[in-house]
Coordinates of C-alpha atoms in Angstrom, one line a residue:
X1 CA 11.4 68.1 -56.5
X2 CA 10.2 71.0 -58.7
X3 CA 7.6 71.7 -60.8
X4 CA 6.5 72.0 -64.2
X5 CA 9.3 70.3 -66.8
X6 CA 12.2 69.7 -63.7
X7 CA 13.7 66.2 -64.4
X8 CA 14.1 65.5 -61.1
X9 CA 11.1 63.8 -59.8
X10 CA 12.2 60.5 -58.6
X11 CA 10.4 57.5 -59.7
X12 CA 7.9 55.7 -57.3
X13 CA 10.1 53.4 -55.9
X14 CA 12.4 55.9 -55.0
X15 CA 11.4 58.7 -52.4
X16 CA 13.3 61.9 -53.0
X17 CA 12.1 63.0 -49.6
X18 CA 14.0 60.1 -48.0
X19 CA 17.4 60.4 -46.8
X20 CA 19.0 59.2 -49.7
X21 CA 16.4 61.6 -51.9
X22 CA 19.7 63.2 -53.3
X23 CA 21.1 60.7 -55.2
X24 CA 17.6 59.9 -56.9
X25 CA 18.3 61.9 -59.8
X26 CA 20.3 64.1 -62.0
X27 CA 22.0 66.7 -59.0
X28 CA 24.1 68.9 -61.0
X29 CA 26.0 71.4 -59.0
X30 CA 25.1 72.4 -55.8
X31 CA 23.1 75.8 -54.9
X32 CA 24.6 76.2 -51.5
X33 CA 27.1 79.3 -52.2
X34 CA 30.6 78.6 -53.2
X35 CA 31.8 81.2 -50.5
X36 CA 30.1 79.4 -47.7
X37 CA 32.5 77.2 -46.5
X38 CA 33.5 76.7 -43.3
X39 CA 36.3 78.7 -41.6
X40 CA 35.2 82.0 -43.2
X41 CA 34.7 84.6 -40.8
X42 CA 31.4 86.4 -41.4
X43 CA 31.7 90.2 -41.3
X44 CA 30.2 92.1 -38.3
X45 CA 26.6 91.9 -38.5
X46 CA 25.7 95.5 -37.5
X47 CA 27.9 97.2 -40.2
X48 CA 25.4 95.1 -42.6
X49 CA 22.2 96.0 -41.1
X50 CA 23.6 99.9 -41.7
X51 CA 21.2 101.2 -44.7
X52 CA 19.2 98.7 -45.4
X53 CA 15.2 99.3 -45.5
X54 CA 12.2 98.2 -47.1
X55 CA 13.0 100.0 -50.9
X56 CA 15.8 97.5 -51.0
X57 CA 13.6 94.4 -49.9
X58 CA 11.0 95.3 -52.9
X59 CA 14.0 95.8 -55.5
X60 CA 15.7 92.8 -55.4
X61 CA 13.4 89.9 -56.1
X62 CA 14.9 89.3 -59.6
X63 CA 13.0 87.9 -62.6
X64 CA 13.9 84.0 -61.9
X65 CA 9.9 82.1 -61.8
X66 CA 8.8 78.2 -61.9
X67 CA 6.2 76.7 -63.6
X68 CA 3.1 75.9 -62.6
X69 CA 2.6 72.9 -60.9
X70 CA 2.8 69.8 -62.8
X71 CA 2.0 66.4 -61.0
X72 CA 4.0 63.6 -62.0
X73 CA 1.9 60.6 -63.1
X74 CA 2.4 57.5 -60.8
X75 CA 1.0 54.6 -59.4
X76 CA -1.7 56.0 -56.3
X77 CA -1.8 52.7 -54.8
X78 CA 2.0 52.5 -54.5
X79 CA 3.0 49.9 -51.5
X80 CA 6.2 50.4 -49.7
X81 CA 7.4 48.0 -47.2
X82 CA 6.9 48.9 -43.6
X83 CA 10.8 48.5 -42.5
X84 CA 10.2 48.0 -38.9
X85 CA 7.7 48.1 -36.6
X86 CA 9.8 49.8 -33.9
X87 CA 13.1 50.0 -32.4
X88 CA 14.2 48.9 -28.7
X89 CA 16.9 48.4 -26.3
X90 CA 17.9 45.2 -25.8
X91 CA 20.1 43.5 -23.2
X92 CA 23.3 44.6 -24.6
X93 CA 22.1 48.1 -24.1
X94 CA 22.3 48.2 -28.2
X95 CA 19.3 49.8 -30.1
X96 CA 17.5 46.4 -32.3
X97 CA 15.3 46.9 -35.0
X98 CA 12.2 45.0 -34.3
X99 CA 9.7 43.5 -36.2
X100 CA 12.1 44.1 -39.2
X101 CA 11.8 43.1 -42.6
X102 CA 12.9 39.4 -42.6
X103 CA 13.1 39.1 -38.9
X104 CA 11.5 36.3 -37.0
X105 CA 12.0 34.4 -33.3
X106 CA 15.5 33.0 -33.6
X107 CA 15.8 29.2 -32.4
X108 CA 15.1 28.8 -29.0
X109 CA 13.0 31.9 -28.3
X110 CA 11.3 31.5 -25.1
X111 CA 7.3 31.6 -25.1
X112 CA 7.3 32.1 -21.4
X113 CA 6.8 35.8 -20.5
X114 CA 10.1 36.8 -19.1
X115 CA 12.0 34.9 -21.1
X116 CA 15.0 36.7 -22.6
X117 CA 14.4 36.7 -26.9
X118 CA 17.8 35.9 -28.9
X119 CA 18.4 38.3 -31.8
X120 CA 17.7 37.2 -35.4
X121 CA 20.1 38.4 -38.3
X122 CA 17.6 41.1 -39.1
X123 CA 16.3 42.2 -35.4
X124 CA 14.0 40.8 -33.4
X125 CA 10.4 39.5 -33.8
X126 CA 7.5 42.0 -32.4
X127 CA 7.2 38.9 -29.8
X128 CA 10.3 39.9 -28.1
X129 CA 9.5 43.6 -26.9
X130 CA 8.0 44.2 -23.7
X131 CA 4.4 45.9 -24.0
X132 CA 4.3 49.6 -23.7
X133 CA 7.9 49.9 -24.2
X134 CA 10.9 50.5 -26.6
X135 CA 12.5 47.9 -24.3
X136 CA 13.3 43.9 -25.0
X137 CA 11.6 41.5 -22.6
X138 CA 13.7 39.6 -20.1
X139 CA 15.5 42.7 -18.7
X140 CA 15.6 43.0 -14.7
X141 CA 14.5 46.2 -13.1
X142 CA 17.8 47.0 -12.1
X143 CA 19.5 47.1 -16.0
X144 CA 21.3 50.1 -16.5
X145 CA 18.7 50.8 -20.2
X146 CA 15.5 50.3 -18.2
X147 CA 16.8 52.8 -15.2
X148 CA 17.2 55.2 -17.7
X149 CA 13.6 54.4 -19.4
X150 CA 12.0 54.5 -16.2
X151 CA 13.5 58.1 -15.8
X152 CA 13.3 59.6 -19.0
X153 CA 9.3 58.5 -18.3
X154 CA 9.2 59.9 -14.4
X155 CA 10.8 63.4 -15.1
X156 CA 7.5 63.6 -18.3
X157 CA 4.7 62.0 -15.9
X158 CA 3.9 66.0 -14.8
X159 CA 3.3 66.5 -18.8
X160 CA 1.8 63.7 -19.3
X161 CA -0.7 63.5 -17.1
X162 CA -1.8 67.1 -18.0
X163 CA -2.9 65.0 -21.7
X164 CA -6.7 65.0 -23.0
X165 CA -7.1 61.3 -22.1
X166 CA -8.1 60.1 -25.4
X167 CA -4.4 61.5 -26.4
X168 CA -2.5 59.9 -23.7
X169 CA -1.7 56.5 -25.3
X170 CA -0.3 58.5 -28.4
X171 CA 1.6 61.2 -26.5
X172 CA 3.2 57.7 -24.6
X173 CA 4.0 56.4 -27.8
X174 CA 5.5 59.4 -28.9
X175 CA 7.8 60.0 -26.3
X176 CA 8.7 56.3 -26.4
X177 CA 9.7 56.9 -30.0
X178 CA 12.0 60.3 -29.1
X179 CA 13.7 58.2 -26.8
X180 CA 14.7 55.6 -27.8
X181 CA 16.6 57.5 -31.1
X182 CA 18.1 59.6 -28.3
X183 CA 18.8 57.9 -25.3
X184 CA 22.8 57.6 -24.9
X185 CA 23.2 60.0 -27.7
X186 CA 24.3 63.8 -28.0
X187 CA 21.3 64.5 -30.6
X188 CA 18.4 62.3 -32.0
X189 CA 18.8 60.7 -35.1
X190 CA 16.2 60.4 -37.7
X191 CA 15.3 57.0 -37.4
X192 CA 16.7 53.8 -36.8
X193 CA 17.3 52.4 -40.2
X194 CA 20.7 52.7 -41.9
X195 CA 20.1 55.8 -44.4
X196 CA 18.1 57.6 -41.7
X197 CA 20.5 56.9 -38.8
X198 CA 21.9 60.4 -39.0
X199 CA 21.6 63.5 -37.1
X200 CA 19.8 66.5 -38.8
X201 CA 19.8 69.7 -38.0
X202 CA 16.3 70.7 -38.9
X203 CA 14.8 67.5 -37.2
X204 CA 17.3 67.9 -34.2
X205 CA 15.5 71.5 -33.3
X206 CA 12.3 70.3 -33.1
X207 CA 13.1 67.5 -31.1
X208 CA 14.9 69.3 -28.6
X209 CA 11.7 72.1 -28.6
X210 CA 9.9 68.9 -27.8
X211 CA 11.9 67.5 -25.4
X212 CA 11.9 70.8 -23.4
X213 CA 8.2 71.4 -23.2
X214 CA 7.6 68.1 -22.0
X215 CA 9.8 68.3 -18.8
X216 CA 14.0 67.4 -20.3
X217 CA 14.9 70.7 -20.7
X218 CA 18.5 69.4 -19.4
X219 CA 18.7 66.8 -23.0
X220 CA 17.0 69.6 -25.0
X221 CA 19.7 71.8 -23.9
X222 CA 22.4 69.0 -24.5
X223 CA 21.3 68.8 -28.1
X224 CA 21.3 72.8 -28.7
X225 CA 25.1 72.5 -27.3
X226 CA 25.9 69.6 -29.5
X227 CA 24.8 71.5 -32.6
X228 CA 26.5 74.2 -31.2
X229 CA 29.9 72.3 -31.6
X230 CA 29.0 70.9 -35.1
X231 CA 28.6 74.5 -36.4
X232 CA 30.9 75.6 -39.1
X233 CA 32.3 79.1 -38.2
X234 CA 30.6 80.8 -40.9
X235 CA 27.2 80.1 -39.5
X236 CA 26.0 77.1 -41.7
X237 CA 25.3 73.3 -41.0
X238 CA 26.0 70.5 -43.0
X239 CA 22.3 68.4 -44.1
X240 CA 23.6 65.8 -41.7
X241 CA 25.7 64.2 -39.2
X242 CA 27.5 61.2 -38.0
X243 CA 25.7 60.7 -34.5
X244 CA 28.9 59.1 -33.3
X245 CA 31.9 61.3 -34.9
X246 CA 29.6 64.6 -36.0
X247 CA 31.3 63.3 -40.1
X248 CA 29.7 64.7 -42.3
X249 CA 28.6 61.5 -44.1
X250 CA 28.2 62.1 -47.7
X251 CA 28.6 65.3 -50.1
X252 CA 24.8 67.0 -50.5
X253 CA 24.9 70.7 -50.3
X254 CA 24.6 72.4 -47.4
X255 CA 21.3 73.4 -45.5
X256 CA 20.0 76.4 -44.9
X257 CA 17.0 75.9 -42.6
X258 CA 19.1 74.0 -39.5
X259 CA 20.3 78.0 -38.7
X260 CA 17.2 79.5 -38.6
X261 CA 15.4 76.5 -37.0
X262 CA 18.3 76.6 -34.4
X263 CA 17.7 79.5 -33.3
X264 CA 14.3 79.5 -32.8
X265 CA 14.9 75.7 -31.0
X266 CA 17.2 78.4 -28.7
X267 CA 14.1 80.7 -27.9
X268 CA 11.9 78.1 -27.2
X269 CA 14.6 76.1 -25.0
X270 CA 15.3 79.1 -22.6
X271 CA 11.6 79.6 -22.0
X272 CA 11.4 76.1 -20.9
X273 CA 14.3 76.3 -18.7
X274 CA 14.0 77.8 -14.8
X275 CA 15.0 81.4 -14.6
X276 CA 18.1 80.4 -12.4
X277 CA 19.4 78.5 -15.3
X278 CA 18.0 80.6 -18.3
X279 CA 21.4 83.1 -17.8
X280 CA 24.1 80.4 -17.8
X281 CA 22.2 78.9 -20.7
X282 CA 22.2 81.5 -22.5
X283 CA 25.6 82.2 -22.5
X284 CA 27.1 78.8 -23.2
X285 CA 24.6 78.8 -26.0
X286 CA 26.1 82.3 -27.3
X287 CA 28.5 81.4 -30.0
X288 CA 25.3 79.3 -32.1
X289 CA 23.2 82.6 -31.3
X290 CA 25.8 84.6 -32.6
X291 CA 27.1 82.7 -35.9
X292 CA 23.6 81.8 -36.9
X293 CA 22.4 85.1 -36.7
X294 CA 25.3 87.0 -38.6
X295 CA 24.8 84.3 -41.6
X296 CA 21.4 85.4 -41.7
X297 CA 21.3 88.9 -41.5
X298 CA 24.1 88.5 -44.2
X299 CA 22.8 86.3 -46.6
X300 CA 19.3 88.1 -46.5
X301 CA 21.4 91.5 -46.5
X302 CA 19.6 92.5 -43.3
X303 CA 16.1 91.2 -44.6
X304 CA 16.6 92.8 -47.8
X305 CA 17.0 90.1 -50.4
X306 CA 16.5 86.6 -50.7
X307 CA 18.3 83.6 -48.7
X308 CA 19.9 81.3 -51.6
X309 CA 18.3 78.3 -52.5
X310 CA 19.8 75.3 -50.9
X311 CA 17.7 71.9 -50.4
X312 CA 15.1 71.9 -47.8
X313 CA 13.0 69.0 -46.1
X314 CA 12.1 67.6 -49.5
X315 CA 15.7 66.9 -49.9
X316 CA 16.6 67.4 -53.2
X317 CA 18.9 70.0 -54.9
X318 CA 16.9 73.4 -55.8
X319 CA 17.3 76.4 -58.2
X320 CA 15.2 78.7 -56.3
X321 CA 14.8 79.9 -52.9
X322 CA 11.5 77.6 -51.2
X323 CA 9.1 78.5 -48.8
X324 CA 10.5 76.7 -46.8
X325 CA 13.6 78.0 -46.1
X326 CA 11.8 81.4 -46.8
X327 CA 10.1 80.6 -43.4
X328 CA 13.1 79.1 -41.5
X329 CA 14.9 82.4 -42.3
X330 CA 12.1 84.3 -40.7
X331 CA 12.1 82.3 -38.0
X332 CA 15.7 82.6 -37.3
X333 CA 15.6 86.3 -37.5
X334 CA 12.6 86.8 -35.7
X335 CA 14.7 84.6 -32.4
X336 CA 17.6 86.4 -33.0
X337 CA 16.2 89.4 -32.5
X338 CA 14.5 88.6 -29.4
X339 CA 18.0 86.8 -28.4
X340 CA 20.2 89.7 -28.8
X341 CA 17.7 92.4 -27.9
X342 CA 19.5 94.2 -30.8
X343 CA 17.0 97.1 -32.9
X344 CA 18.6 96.4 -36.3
X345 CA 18.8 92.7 -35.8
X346 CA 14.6 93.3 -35.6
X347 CA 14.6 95.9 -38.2
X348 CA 16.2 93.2 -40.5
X349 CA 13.4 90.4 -39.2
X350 CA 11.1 93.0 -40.0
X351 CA 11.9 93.9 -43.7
X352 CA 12.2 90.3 -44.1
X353 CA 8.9 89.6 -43.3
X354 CA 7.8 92.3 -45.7
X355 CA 9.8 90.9 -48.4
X356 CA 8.2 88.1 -47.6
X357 CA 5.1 89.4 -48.6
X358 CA 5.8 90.8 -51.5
X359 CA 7.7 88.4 -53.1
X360 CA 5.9 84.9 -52.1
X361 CA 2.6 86.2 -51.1
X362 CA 1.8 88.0 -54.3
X363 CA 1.3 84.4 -55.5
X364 CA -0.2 83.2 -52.9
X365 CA 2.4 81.4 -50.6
X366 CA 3.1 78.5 -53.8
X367 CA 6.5 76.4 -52.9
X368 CA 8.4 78.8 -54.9
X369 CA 8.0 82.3 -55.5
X370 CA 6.3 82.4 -58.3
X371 CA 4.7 79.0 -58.7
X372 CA 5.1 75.1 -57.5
X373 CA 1.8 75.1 -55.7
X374 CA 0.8 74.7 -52.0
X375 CA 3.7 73.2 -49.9
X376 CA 3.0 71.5 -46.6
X377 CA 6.0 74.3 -45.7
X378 CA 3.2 77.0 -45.4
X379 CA 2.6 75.0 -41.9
X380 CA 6.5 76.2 -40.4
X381 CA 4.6 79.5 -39.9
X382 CA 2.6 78.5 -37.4
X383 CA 4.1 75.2 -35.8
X384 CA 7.2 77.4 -35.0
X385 CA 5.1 80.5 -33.1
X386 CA 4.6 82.8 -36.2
X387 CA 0.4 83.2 -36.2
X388 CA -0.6 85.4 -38.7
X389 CA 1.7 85.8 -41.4
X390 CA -0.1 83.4 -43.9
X391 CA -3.9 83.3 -43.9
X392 CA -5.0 81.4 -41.8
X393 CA -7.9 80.0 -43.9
X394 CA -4.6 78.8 -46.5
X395 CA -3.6 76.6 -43.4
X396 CA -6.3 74.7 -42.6
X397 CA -7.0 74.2 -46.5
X398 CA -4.0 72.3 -46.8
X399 CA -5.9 69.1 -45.2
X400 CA -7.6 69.0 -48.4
X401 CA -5.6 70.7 -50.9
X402 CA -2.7 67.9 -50.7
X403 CA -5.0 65.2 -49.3
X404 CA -3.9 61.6 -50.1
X405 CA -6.3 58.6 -50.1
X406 CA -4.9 57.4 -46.9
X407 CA -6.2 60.2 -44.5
X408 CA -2.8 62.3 -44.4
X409 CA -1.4 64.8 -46.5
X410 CA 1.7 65.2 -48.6
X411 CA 4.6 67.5 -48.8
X412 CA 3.0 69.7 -51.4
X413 CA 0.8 69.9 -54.8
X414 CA 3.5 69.1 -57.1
X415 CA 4.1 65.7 -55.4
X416 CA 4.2 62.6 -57.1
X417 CA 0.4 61.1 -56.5
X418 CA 2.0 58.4 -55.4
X419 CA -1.5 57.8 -52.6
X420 CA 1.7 58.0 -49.9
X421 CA 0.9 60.3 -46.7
X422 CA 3.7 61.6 -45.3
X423 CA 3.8 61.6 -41.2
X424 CA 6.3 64.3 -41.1
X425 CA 4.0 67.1 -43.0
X426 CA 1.0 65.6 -41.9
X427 CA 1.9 66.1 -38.2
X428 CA 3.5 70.0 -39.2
X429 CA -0.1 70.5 -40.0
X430 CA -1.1 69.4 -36.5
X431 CA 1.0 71.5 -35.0
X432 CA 0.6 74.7 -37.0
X433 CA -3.4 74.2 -36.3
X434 CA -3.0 73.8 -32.3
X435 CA -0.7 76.6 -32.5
X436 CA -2.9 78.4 -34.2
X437 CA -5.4 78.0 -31.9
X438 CA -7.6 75.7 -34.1
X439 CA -7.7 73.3 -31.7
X440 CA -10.8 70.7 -33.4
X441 CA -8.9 70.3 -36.5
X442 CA -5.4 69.7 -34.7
X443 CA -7.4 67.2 -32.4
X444 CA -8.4 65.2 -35.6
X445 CA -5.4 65.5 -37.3
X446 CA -3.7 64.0 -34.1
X447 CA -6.3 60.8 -33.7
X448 CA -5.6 60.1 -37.4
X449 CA -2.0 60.2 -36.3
X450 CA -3.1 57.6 -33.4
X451 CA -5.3 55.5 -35.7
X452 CA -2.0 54.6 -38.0
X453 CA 0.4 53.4 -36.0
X454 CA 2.6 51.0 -36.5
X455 CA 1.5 47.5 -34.5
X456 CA 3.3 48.5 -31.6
X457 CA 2.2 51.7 -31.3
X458 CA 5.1 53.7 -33.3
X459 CA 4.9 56.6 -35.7
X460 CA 5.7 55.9 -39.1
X461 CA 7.1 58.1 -41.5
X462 CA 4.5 57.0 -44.4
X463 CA 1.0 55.7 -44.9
X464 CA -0.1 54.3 -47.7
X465 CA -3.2 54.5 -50.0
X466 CA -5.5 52.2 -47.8
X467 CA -4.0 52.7 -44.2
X468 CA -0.8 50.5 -43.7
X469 CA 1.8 52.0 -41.9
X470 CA 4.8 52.7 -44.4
X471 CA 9.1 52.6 -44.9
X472 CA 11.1 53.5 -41.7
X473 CA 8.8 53.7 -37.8
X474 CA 9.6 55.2 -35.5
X475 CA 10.7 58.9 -36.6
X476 CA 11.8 61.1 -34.4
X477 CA 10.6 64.4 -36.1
X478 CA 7.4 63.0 -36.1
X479 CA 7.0 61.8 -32.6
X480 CA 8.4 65.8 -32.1
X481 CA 5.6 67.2 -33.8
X482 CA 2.9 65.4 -32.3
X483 CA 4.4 66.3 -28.7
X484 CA 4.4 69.9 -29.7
X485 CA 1.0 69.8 -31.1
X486 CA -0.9 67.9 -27.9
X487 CA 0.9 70.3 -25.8
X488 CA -0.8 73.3 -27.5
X489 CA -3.9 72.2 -26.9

C-alpha cells in the first residue's frame, strides 16, 4: 500500500493489511534480496563494521522518492462483519470460535447454568462461554484447560492488581485474549480465524515482551526459543508460520522487521527474568542474538546504508525501504549492541540512527523516505523504548492526523478512507505515548480501546465508522500492546 499512482491499493472489501493483504493485488516480484535465502552463512560481522562511519551513511541514500500521498477514494462508512466475538476452550481442550458468523445454540443446548453447550457447525453461541473467561461453561474445576487458566491468571494477579482500577477489566480482557491464542502452543498466533491462524514474527515479539512484564517470563522465554529454532541461518524470518509444523505456509517475501523486533523482544525478556536465570537465558538465546545481528549490521553495511525494502505490518509487497522497517532495524541494532557489549556493533546502531535522520527525517518522518505521509510506524519508536528520536509533538499528532470517524486511527495518511480504525496501530499509539511518558493521552487512548470491545469483552482488530467492533476479535498483538501500554503507566 503506497502512495501517489501505486496500483496496489486493494479495494474496500479487501484489507491489504489482513493476512491475506498479499494476494489483494498485482505482487510482481518480490523485494526481499535474491541472496537472502536460507543456508547462506553471513560473513563475520566485525570485519564489516571495519571502516564504516557517518560519510558513508550520508552518501548512500540514492535518488529512488514516492509521491506524495494520494488517498484512495472509498466508501467511509464501510461495514465489515465482526467474525467472532471471541475464542474459548472447550471441553475437548480444542480452541472454538464463538459467537461466530452463522453460529447459534445447537439442538439441545442447556439453559441451565452449568449445562455443558454442544458445538454448532460454525462455533458456539456467546451463550455457551463462561463469564469472564475464554472458557466454555460446563467444565469441572478439575479440567486439565481450566487448571491451566486458573494458573496462567495466578502467576499475573501480582501485575494485575498493581492496575489503575478503571483499567483492570481491560487489562483482564487482554490477558484473557493472549492466552487463549497461546496456551498449548510454542508461540501465539495472530488470531483465531483461518487466515490469521499463523505465527508472526513481528506480532510473536511483542507478545512475548508482554507476557514477560506481566509475570510469564518462563512462556515469553519459550516463544524467543521457538523463533529461535524457526530462524533461517542467514539471519532472516519468513512473514509467517505454521503454529503446528513451523511451514512456511504460502510464498510472500520475506520480513525484515521479525529480526530486529526479535532482538529487542530478547532485551526486554532478560530484564524481566531473575538475575539467576538472566545468564543461562542468555546463552540458549545466543545463536538468534547472533544471526540477527550479523544480518543487520550487514544489510545496513554497519548502519551505513539502507535495509532493503521488504513488506512490513501493512503487508503488502514494497519498492522502497518504510519507516517501519527503518525503525525495526534501529531497534535491532540498538539491542544488539547492548546484547553483545560489542563498540562497533554500537557504532553501527549509532550511524544508523544518523542516517536515519538524514534520510527520513529531512522529510519529516513520511512512510517512505521521501513522501507517503504520516504512518502509524512513527509510533515503533517509542512503544519499543526509543524516546526521542522522532518529535515528540509528531507522536501525539498522529491521534488526529490519521483519525477515523470511529475514535481510532489508521495505519497511515495514504490509507484507504475506508472510516475503519485499526486496533493494532491504534493500540502502538497507546503504547508509544505511555512510553513516552504522556501518560493522559495513553490513558484515553486505552479507555477508547475498553469502550470497543467486542460483547464479551475481546479486542478486535477493526472498528468501524460508528463504533462496532470489526473482522477477526480477539488479536493477540493487540491484547500485547495494550498490556505493554497499562504497564507503563
Amino acid at each position: 500500500m503506497g502512495a501517489g499512482t501505486d496500483s496496489r491499493i486493494a479495494p474496500a472489501t479487501e484489507d491489504a493489511l489482513s493476512p491475506d493483504g498479499l494476494r489483494h493485488g498485482p505482487l510482481g516480484r518480490s523485494n526481499a534480496p535474491a541472496n537472502g535465502g536460507a543456508g547462506r552463512t553471513l560473513p563475520d560481522r566485525r570485519r564489516l563494521l571495519r571502516g564504516a562511519g557517518l560519510l558513508g551513511a550520508m552518501g548512500v541514500l540514492g535518488t529512488g522518492g514516492v509521491a506524495a500521498v494520494s488517498r484512495p477514494s472509498t466508501d467511509s462508512r464501510t461495514v465489515i462483519s465482526l467474525w467472532s466475538q471471541t475464542v474459548a476452550f472447550d471441553g475437548a481442550g480444542e480452541r472454538v470460535l464463538v459467537g461466530a458468523r452463522g453460529s447459534a445454540a445447537a439442538p439441545g443446548a442447556g439453559a441451565m447454568p452449568g449445562t455443558p453447550v454442544a458445538r454448532g457447525a460454525s462455533g458456539m453461541p456467546v451463550s455457551a462461554l463462561q463469564p469472564g473467561t475464554r472458557l466454555v461453561r460446563g467444565l469441572s474445576a478439575t479440567h486439565p484447560i481450566v487448571l491451566a487458566s486458573d494458573a496462567f491468571t495466578k502467576a499475573a494477579r501480582p501485575w494485575l492488581t498493581a492496575v489503575p482500577e478503571d483499567l483492570r477489566d481491560l487489562a483482564r480482557s487482554a490477558l484473557q485474549d493472549l492466552w487463549v491464542l497461546s496456551e498449548g502452543m510454542p508461540a501465539p498466533v495472530a488470531a483465531w480465524s483461518p487466515s490469521w491462524r499463523y505465527v508472526w514474527p513481528r506480532d510473536a515479539a511483542f507478545c512475548a515482551v508482554a507476557l514477560a512484564r506481566v509475570g510469564h517470563a518462563e512462556r515469553a522465554a519459550q516463544i524467543l526459543l521457538h523463533l529461535q529454532s524457526l530462524q533461517a541461518r542467514d539471519g532472516w524470518f519468513e512473514a509467517r508460520y505454521e503454529p503446528s509444523t513451523g511451514a512456511r505456509p504460502d510464498s510472500r517475501p520475506r520480513q525484515l522487521d521479525g529480526t530486529g523486533l526479535l532482538l529487542w523482544a530478547v532485551e526486554e525478556v532478560l530484564e524481566a527474568v531473575g538475575p539467576r536465570d538472566r545468564v543461562d537465558l542468555a546463552g540458549s538465546l545466543s545463536d538468534l542474538v547472533d544471526r540477527s545481528t550479523s544480518l543487520l549490521v550487514e544489510l545496513t553495511e554497519a548502519g551505513t546504508a539502507l535495509p532493503p525494502a521488504t513488506p512490513d505490518y501493512w503487508e503488502v509487497r514494497e519498492k522502497h525501504v518504510t519507516l517501519w522497517t527503518m525503525a525495526a532495524t534501529l531497534r535491532g541494532l540498538r539491542a544488539a549492541a547492548a546484547l553483545t557489549a560489542e563498540s562497533p556493533v554500537s557504532r553501527a546502531a549509532e550511524s544508523f540512527e544518523a542516517l536515519l535522520h538524514g534520510s527520513f527525517g529531512a522529510a519529516g518522518y513520511q512512510r517512505y523516505r521521501t513522501g507517503g505521509g504520516e504512518d502509524s510506524a512513527l509510533a515503533l519508536f517509542d512503544a519499543s523504548g526509543m524516546p526521542g528520536v522522532v518529535p515528540a509533538r509528531q507522536l501525539r499528532s498522529l491521534r488526529s492526523r490519521l483519525s477515523r470517524p470511529g475514535g481510532g486511527i489508521a495505519p497511515g495518511e495514504s490509507w484507504r478512507q475506508d472510516g475503519v480504525s485499526w486496533t493494532p496501530s491504534t493500540s502502538l499509539l497507546g503504547l508509544a505515548l505511555a512510553r513516552a511518558g504522556d501518560h493522559a493521552d495513553a490513558h484515553e487512548v486505552l479507555r477508547w480501546l475498553a469502550g470497543h470491545r467486542t460483547q464479551v469483552g475481546s479486542l478486535p482488530e477493526k472498528v468501524l465508522f460508528d463504533g462496532r467492533p470489526a473482522e477477526v476479535a480477539p488479536l493477540a498483538w493487540t491484547a500485547a500492546n495494550v498490556l505493554l501500554a497499562i504497564d507503563a503507566l
